[in-house]
PDB file of C-alpha atoms in Angstrom:
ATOM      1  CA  UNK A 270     -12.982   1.253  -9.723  1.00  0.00           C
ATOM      2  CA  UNK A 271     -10.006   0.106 -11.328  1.00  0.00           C
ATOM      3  CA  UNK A 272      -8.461  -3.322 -11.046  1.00  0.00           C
ATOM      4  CA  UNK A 273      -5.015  -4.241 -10.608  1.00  0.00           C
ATOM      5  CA  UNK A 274      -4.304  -8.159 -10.719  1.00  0.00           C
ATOM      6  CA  UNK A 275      -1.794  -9.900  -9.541  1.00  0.00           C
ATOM      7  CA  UNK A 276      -0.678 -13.389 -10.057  1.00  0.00           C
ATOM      8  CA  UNK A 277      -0.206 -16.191  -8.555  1.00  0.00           C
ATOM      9  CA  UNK A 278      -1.959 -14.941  -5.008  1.00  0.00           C
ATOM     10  CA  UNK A 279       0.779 -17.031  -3.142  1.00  0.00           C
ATOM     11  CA  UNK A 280       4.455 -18.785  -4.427  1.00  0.00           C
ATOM     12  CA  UNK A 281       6.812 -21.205  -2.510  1.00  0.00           C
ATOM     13  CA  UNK A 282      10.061 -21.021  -3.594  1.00  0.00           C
ATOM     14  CA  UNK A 283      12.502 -22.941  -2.981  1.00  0.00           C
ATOM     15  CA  UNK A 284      15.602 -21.590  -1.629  1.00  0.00           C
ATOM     16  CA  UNK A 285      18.455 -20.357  -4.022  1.00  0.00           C
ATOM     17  CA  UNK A 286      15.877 -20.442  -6.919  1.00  0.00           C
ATOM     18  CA  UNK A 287      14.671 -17.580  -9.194  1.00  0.00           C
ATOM     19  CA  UNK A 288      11.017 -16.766  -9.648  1.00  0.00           C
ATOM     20  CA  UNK A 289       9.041 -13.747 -10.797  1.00  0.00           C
ATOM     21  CA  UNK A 290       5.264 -13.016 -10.605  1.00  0.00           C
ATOM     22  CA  UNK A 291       3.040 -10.741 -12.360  1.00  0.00           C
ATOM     23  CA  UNK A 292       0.947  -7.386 -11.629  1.00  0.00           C
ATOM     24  CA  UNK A 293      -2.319  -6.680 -14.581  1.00  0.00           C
ATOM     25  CA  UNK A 294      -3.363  -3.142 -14.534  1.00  0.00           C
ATOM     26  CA  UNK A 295      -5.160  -0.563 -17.198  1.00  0.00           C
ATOM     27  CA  UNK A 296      -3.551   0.003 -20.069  1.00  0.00           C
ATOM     28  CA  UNK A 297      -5.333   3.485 -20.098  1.00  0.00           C
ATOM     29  CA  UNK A 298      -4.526   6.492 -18.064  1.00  0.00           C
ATOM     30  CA  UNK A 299      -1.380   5.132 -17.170  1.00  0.00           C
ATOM     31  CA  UNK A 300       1.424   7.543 -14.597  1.00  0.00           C
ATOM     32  CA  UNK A 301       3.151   5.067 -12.708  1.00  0.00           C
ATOM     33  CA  UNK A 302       3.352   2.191 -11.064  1.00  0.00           C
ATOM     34  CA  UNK A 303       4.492   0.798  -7.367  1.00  0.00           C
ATOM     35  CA  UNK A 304       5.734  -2.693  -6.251  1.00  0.00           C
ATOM     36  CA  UNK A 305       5.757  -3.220  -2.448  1.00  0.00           C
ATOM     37  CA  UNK A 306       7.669  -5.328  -0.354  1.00  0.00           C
ATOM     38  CA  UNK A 307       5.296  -6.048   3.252  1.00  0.00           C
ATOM     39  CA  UNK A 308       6.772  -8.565   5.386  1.00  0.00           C
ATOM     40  CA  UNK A 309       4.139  -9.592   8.256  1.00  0.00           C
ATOM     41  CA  UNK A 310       3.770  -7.277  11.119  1.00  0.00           C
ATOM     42  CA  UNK A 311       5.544  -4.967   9.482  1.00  0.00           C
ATOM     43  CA  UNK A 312       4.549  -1.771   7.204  1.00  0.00           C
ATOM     44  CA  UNK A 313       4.412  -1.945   3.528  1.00  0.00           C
ATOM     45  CA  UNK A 314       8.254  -0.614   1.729  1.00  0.00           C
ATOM     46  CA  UNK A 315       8.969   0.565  -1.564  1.00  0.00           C
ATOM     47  CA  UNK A 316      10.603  -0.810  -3.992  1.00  0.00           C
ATOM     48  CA  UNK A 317      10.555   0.537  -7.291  1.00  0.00           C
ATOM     49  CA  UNK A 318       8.511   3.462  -8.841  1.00  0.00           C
ATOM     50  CA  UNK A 319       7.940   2.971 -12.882  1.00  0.00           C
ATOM     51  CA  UNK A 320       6.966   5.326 -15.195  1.00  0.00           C
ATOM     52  CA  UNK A 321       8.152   4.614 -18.708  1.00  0.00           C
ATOM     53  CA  UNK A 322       7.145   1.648 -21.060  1.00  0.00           C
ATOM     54  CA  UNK A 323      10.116  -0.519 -21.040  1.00  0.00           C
ATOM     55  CA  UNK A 324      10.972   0.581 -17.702  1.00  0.00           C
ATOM     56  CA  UNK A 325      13.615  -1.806 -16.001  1.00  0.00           C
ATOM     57  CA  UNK A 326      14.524  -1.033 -12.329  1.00  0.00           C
ATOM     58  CA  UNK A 327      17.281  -3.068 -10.035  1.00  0.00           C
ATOM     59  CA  UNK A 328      17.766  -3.526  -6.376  1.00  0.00           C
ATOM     60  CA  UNK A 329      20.139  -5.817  -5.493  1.00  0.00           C
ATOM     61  CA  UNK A 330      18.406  -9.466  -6.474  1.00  0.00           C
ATOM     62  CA  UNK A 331      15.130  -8.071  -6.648  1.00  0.00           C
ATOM     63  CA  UNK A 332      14.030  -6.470 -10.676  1.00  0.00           C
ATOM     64  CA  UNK A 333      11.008  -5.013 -12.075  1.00  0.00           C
ATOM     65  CA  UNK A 334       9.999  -4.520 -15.887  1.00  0.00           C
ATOM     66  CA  UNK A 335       6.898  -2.449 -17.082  1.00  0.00           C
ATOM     67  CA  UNK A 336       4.937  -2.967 -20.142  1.00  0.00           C
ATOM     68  CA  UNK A 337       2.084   0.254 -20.157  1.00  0.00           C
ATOM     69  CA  UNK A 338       1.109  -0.414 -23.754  1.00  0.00           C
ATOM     70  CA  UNK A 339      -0.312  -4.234 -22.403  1.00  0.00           C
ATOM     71  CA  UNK A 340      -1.058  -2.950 -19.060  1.00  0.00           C
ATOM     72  CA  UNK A 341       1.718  -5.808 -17.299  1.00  0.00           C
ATOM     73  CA  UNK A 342       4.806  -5.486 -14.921  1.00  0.00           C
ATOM     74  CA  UNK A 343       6.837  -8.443 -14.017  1.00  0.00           C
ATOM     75  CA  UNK A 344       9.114  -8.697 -10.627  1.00  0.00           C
ATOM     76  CA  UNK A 345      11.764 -11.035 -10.675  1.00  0.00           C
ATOM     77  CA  UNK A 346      13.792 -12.302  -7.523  1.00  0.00           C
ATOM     78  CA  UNK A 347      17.168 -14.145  -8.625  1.00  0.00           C
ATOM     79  CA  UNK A 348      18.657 -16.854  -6.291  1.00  0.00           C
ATOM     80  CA  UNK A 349      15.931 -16.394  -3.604  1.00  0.00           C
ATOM     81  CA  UNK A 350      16.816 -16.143   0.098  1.00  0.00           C
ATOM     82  CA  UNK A 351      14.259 -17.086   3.154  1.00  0.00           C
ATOM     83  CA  UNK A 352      14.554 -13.165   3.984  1.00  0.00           C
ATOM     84  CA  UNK A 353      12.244 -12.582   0.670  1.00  0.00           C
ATOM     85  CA  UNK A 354       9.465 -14.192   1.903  1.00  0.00           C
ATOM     86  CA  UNK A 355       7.224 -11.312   1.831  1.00  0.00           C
ATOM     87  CA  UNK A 356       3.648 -10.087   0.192  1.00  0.00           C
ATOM     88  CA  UNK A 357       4.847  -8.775  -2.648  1.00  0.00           C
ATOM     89  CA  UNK A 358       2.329  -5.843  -3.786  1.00  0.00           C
ATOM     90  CA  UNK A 359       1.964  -3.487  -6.909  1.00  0.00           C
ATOM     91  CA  UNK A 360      -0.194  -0.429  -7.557  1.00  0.00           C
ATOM     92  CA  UNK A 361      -1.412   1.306 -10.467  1.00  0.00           C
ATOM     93  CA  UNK A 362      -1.292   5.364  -9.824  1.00  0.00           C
ATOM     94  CA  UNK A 363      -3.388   6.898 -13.002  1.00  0.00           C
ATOM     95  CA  UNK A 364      -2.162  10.680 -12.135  1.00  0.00           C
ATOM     96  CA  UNK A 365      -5.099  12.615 -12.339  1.00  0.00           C
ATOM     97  CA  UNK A 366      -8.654  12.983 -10.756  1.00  0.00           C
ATOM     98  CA  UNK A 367      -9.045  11.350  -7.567  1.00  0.00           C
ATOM     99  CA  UNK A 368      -5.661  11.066  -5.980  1.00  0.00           C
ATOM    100  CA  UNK A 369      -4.500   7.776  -4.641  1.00  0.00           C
ATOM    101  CA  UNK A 370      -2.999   3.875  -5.749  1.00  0.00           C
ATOM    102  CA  UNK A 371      -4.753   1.019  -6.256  1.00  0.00           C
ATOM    103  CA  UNK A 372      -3.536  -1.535  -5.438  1.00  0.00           C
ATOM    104  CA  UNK A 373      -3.565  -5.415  -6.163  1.00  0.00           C
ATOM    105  CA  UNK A 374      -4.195  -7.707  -3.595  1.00  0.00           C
ATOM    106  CA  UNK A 375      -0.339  -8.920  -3.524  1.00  0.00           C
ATOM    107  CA  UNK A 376       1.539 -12.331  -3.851  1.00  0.00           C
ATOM    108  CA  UNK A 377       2.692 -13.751  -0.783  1.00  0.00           C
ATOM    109  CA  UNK A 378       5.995 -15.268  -1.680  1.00  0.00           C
ATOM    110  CA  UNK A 379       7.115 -18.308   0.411  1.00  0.00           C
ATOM    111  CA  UNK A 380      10.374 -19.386   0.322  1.00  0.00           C
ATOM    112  CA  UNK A 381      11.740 -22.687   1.502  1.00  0.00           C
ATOM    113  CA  UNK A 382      15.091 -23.526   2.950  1.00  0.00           C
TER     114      UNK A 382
ATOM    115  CA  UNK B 129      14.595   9.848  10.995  1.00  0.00           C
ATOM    116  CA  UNK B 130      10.963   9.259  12.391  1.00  0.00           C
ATOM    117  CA  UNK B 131       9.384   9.274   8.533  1.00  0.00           C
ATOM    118  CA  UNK B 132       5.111   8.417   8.980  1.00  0.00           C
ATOM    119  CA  UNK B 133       4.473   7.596  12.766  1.00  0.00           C
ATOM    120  CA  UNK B 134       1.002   6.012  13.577  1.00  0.00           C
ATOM    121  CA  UNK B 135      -0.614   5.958  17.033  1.00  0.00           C
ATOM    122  CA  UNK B 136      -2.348   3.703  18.656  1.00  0.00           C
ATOM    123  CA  UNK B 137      -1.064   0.151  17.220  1.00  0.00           C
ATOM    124  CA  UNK B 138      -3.980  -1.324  18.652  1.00  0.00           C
ATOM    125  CA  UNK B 139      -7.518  -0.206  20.007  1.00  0.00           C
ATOM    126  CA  UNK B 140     -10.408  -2.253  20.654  1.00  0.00           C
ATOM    127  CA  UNK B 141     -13.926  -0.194  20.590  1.00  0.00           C
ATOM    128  CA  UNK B 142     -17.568  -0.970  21.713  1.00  0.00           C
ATOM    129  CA  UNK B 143     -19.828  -0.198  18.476  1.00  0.00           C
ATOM    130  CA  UNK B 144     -20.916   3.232  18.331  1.00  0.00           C
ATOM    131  CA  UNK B 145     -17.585   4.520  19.984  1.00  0.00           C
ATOM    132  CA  UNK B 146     -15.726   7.348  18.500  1.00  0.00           C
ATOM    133  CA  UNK B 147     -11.976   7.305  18.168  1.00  0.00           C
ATOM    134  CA  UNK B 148      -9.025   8.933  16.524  1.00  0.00           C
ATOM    135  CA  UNK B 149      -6.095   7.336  14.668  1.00  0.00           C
ATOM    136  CA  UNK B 150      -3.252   9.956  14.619  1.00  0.00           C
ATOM    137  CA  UNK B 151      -0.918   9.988  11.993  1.00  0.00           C
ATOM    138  CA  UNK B 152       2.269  12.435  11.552  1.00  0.00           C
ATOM    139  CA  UNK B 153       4.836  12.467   8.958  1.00  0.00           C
ATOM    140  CA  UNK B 154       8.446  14.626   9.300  1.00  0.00           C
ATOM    141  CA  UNK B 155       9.420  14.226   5.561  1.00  0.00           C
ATOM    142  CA  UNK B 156       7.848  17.501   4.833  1.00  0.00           C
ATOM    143  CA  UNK B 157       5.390  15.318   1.882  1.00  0.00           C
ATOM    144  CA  UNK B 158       2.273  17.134   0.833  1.00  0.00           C
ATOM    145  CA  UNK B 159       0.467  13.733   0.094  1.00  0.00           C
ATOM    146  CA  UNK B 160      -0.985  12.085   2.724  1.00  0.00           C
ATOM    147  CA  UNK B 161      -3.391   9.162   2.869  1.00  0.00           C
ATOM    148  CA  UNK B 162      -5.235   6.238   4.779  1.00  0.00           C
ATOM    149  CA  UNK B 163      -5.802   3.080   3.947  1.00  0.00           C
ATOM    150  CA  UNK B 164      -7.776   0.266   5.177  1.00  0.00           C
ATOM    151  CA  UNK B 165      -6.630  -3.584   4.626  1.00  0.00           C
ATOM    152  CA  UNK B 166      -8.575  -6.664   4.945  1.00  0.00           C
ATOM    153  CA  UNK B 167      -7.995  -9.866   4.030  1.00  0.00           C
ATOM    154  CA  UNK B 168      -8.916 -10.890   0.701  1.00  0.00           C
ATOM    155  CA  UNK B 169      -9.364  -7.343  -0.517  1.00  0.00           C
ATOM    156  CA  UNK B 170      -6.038  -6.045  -0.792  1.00  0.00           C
ATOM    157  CA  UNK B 171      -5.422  -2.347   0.594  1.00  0.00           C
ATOM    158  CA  UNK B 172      -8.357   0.681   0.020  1.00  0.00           C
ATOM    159  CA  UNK B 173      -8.192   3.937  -0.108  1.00  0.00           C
ATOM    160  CA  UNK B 174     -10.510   5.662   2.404  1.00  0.00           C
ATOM    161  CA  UNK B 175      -9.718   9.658   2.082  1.00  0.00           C
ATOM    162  CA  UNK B 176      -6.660  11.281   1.250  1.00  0.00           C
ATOM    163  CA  UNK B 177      -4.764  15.046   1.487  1.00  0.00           C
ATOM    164  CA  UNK B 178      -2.971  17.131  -1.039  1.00  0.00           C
ATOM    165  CA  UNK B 179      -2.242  19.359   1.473  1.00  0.00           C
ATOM    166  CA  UNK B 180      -3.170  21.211   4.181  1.00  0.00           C
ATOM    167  CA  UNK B 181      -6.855  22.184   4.485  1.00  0.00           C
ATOM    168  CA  UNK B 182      -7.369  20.522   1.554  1.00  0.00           C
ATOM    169  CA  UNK B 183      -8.814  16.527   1.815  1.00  0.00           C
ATOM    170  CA  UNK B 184     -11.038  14.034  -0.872  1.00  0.00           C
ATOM    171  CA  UNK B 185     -12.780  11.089  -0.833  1.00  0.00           C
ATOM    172  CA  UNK B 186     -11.162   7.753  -2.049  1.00  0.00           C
ATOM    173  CA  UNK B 187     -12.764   4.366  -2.351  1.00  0.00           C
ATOM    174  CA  UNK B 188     -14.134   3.410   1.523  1.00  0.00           C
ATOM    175  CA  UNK B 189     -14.932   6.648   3.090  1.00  0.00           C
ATOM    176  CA  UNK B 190     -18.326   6.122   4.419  1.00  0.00           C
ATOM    177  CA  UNK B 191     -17.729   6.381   8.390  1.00  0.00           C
ATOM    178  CA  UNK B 192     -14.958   8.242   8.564  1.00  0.00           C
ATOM    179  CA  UNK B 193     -13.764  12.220   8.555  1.00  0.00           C
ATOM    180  CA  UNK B 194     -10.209  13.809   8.021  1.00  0.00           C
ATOM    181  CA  UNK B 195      -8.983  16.808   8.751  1.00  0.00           C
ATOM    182  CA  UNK B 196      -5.459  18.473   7.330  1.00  0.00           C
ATOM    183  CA  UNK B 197      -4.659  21.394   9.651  1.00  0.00           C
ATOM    184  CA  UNK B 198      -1.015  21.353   9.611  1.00  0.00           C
ATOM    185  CA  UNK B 199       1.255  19.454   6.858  1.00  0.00           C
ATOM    186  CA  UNK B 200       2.695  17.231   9.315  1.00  0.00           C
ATOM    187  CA  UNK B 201      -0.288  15.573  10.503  1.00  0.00           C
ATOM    188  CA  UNK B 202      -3.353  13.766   9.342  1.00  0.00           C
ATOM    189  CA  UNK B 203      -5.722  12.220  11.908  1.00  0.00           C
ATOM    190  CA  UNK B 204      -8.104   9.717  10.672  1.00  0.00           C
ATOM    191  CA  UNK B 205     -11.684   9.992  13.065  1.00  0.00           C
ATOM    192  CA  UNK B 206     -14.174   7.228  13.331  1.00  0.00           C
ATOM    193  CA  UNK B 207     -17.895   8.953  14.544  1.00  0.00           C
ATOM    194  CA  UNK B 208     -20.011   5.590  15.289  1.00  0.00           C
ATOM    195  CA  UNK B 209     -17.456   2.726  15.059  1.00  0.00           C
ATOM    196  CA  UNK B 210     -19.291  -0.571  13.794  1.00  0.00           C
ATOM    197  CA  UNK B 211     -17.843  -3.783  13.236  1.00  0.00           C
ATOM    198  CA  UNK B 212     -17.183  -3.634   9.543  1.00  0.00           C
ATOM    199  CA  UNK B 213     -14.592  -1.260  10.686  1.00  0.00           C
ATOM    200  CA  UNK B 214     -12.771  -3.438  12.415  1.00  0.00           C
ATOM    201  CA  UNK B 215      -9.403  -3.638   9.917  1.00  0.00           C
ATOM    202  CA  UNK B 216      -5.745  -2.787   9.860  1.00  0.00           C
ATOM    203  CA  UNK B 217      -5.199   0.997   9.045  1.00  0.00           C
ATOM    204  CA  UNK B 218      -2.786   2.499   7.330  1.00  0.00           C
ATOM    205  CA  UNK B 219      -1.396   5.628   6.841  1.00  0.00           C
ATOM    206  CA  UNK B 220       0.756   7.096   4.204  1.00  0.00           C
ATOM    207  CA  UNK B 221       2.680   9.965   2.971  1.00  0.00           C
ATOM    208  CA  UNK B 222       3.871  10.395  -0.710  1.00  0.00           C
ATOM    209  CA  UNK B 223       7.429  11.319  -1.611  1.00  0.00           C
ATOM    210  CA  UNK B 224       9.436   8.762  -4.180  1.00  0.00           C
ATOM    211  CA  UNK B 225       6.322   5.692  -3.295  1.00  0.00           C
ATOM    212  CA  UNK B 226       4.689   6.007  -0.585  1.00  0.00           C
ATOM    213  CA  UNK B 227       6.283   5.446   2.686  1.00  0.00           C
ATOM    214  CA  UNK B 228       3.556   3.821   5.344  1.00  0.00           C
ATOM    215  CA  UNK B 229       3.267   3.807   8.710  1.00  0.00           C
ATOM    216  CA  UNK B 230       3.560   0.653  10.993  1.00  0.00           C
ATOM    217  CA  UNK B 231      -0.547   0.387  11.188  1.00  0.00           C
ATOM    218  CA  UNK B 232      -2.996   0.605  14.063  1.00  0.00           C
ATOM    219  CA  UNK B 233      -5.160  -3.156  14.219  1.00  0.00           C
ATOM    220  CA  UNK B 234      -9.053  -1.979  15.239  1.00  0.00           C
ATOM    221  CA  UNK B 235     -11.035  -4.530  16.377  1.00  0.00           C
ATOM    222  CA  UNK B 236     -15.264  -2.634  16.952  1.00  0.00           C
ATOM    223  CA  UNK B 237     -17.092  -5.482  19.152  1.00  0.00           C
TER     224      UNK B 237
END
C-alpha cells in the first residue's frame, strides 16, 4: 500500500492571505500526480495533473509545484477568497500494475472573512 | 455535457441486502473506477475498469463485484450489505484527472 501524506490535515486562513500546504508521496515509481479541489456535498474536481520534476502548473490564484526526486508537491493559493475553502486532495498515480490513485487524506482549508 | 452520472444519491439497506450503484460516463473514457470514502481514511480504491469486459481489484474489494459490459457504464453491486459498508461512493472515469461523480451516501443498518 502506498502512502501519500498530506500536511497540515486542516488550515484557516484568513481572508486575502496566501498559504500553501504540502502532499508526501514515493519517490519511486513515480507517473503523475493529482491535486483535487472537493468542496462539501459536492464531487471531487481537478485541478492540475503533474508529470515532470520541476513541474509548475497555474490556475488562476491557485499553483502547484512537483518535486519527484524528494517525493513532495506544494499547492499554493495567493490572496485567498472564502470560495477556496475546500478539502484540498492530492494523489500519487505510479503508472503501472494495479491501476488506480492513491490518494492522501486531504487538507481541509478554512478560510476566514 | 452529462460527464460521470451516479444513481442513487442515497440508499439506506437492512444488512444482508443486495443493491446496485449505477454509474455511466458520456466522455467516451476507457478508465473507470469506484471509490469508497470515510472519514479519517481518505478515498480507496475498491475495483476498477480498463475497459470493457475487462475489471481488477484495487485496495477494498472484499464485498463487492463489477461488471464492464458496455464502455459507458460501470455498476458497482453489493451481494450481503453489512454495516462496514456503509460509506460515501464514488465513481470515476479517467480522461485529463479523473472526473467523479456526485456520490451515492449508503447507510447498511
Amino acid at each position: 500500500i502506498l502512502n501519500v501524506e498530506q500536511s497540515p490535515q486542516s488550515l484557516h486562513v484568513q481572508e486575502g492571505d496566501s498559504t500553501n500546504f504540502t502532499c508526501s508521496f514515493p519517490s519511486s515509481n513515480f507517473y503523475a500526480l493529482h491535486w483535487y479541489r472537493w468542496e462539501t456535498a459536492k464531487s471531487p474536481e481537478a485541478l492540475f495533473v503533474m508529470t515532470l520534476n520541476g513541474d509548475e502548473k497555474k490556475k488562476g490564484r491557485i499553483s502547484a509545484t512537483l518535486n519527484t526526486k524528494e517525493g513532495y508537491s506544494y499547492l499554493y493559493i495567493k490572496g485567498s477568497q472564502p470560495e477556496d475553502s475546500a478539502t484540498y486532495l492530492c494523489a500519487f498515480y505510479s503508472g503501472g500494475g494495479a491501476d488506480g490513485l492513491t490518494f492522501g487524506k486531504g487538507t481541509h482549508l478554512i478560510i476566514q472573512p | 455535457n452529462a460527464g460521470v452520472t451516479q444513481t442513487p444519491k442515497f440508499q439506506v439497506l437492512k444488512t444482508g441486502q443486495s443493491m446496485t450503484l449505477q454509474c455511466a460516463q458520456d466522455m467516451n473514457h476507457e478508465y473507470m473506477s469506484w471509490y469508497r470514502q470515510d472519514p479519517g481514511m481518505g478515498l480507496r480504491l475498491i475495483h476498477y475498469s480498463v475497459g470493457a469486459g475487462i475489471t481488477d481489484q484495487g485496495e477494498v474489494p472484499n464485498g463487492y463485484n463489477v461488471s464492464r459490459s458496455t464502455t459507458e457504464d460501470f455498476p458497482l453491486r453489493l451481494l450481503s450489505a453489512a454495516p462496514s459498508q456503509t460509506s460515501v461512493y464514488f465513481c470515476a472515469s479517467k480522461g485529463y484527472g479523473y472526473t467523479f461523480g456526485s456520490g451515492t451516501r449508503l447507510t447498511v443498518v
